[in-house]
Coordinates of C-alpha atoms in Angstrom, one line a residue:
X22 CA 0.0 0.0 0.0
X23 CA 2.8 2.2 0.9
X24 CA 4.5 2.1 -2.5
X25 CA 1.6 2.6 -4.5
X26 CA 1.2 5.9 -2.5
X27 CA 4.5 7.2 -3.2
X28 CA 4.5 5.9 -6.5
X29 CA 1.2 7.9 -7.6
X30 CA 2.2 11.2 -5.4
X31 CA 5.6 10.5 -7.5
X32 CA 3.7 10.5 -10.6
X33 CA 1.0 13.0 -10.0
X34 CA 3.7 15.3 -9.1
X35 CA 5.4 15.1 -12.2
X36 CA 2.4 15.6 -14.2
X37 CA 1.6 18.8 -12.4
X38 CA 4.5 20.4 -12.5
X39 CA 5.2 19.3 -16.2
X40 CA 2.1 21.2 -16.7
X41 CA 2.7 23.7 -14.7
X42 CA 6.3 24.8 -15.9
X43 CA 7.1 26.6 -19.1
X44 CA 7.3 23.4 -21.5
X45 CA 7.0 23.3 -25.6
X46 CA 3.1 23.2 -26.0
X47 CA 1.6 19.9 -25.3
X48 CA 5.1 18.3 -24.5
X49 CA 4.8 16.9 -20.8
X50 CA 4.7 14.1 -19.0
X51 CA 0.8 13.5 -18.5
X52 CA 0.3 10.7 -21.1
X53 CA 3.8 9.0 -20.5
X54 CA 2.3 9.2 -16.9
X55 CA -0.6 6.9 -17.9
X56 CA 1.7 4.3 -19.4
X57 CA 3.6 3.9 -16.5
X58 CA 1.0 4.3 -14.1
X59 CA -1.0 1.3 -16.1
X60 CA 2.2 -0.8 -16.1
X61 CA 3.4 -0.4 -12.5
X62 CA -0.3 0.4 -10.8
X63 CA -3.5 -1.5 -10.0
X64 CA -5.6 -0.4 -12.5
X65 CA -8.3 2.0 -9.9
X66 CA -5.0 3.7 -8.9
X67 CA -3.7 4.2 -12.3
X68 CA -7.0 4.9 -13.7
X69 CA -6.8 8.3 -10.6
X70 CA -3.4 9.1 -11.1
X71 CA -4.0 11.0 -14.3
X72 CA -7.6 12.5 -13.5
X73 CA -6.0 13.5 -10.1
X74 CA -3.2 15.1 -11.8
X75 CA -4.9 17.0 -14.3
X76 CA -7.8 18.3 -12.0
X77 CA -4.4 19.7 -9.6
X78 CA -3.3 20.9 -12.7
X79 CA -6.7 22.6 -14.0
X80 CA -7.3 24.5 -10.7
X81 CA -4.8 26.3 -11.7
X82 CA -4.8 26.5 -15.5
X83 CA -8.5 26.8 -15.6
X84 CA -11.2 24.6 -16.4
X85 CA -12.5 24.8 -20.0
X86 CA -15.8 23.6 -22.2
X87 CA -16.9 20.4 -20.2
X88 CA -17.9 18.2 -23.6
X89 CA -14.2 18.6 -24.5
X90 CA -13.0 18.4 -20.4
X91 CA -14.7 14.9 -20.4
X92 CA -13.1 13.8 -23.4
X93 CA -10.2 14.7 -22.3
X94 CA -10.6 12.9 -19.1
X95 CA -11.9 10.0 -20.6
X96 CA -8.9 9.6 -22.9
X97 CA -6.5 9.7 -20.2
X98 CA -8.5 6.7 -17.8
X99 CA -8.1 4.8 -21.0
X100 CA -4.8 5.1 -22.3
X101 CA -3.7 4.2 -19.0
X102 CA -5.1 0.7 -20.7
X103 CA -2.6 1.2 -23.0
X104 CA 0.0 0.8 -20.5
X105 CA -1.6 -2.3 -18.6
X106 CA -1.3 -4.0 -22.0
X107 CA 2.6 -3.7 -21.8
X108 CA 3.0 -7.0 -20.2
X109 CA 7.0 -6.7 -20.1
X110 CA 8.7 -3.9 -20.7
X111 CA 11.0 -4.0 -24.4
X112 CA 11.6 -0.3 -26.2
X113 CA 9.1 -1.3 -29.2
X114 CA 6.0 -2.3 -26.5
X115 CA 6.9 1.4 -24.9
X116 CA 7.1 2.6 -28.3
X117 CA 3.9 1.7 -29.6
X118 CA 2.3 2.3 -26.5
X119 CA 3.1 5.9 -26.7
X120 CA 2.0 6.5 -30.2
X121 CA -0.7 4.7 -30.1
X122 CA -2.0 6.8 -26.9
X123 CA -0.7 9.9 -28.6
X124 CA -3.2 9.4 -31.4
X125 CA -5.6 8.3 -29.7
X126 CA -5.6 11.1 -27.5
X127 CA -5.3 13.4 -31.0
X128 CA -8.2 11.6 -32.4
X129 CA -10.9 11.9 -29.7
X130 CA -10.1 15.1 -28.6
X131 CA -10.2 17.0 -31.9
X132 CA -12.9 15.2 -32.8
X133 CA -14.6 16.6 -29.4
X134 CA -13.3 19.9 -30.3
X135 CA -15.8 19.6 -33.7
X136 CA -18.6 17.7 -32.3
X137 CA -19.0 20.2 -29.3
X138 CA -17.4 23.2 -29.9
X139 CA -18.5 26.1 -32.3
X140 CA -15.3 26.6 -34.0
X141 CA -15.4 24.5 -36.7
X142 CA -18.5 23.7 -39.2
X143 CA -20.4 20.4 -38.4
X144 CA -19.5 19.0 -41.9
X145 CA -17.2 16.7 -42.8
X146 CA -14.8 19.2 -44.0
X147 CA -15.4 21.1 -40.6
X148 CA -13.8 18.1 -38.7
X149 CA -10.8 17.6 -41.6
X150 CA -10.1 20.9 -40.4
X151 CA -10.5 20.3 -36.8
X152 CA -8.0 17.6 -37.4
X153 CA -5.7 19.6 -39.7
X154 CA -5.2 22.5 -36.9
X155 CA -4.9 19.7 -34.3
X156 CA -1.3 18.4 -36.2
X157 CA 1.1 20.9 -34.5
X158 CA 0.0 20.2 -31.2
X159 CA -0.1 16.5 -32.0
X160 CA 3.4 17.1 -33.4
X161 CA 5.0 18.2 -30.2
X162 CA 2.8 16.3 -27.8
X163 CA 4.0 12.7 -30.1
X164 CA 7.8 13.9 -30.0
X165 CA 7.2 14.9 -26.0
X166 CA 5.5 11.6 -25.1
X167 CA 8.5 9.4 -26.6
X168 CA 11.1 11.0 -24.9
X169 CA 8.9 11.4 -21.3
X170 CA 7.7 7.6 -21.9
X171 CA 11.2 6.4 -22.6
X172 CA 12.9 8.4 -19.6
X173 CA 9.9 6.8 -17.2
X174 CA 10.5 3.1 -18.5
X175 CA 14.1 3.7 -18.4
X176 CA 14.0 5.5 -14.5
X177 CA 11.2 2.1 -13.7
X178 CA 13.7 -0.2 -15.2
X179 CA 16.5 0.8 -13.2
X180 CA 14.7 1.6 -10.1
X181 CA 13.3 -1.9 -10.2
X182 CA 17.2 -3.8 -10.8
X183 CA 18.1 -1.7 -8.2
X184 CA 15.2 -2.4 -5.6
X185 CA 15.8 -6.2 -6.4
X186 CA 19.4 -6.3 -6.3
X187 CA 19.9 -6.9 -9.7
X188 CA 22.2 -3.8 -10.3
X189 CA 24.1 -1.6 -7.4
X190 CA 24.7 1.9 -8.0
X191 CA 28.2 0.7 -7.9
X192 CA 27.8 -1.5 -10.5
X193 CA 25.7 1.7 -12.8
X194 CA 28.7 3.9 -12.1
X195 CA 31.9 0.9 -13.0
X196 CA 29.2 0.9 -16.6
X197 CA 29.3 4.5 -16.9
X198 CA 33.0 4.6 -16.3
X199 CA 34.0 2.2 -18.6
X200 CA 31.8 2.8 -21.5
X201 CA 33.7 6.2 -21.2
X202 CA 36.9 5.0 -21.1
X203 CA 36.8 2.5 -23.7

């Protein structure tokens, strides 16, 4: 019980203040959150870590339309499926994982931003164009959840060795040195 506390304070807190803190637009931590939080969390916790983090996050941001709140929401309880499904952590499951949440977390969203909003036309070139003004935040938001889901995996990886006494931080530093060296 106690690590899944300070494992989802850990991970709410990084979410908030990835929000929170000048960033490239859309590039923060929140979705590799959802990954990890799926892989590493029983799935109510992982499922709250995300919603919890964002609604910190809002209070101070501001809360917007709530058709397009909920969506958002929604997307994020549900790509931290997406992260249950890695069974065993490998650089392609992470990967995928993180593209696949990136666009579906594109897809709904934008598609929210048509359906509810009064922005675009309700025609089918009304949501093309939804989409089409969606690409440079998807842009930074795919590029921003690779790197944040790879440093995650990566920091959970060597965390876990550690914990289990698979790797010392002796043994991290004699790899650092001598990759250097030779």
């Amino acid at each position: 019980m106690k690590n899944k506390i300070i494992i989802s304070v850990v991970l709410i807190g990084l979410v908030v203040a990835g929000r929170l803190m000048p960033h490239v637009w859309n590039a923060t931590p929140l979705i590799a959150v959802c990954l990890l939080a799926g892989y590493v969390l029983p799935r109510k916790w992982a499922i709250g870590v995300p919603l919890v983090a964002m609604f910190i996050s809002d209070l101070s941001l501001g809360f917007y339309h709530l058709p397009i709140m909920l969506t958002v929401y929604g997307s994020l309880a549900i790509m931290t499926l997406f992260g249950s499904w890695i069974k065993e952590i490998k650089p392609h499951k992470v990967l995928a994982a993180s593209l696949a949440s990136s666009t579906f977390f594109f897809i709904t969203t934008n598609f929210a931003v048509w359906a509810s909003g009064t922005w675009y036309p309700k025609t089918s070139a009304g949501l093309l164009l939804a989409y089409e003004m969606g690409i440079p935040f998807f842009r930074n938001m795919a590029l921003g959840d690779l790197v944040f889901s790879g440093v995650m995996f990566g920091a959970w990886i060597i965390m876990y060795n550690v914990e289990n006494k698979k790797i010392t931080n002796k043994s991290i530093s004699q790899k650092i040195i001598s990759n250097y060296n030779g």
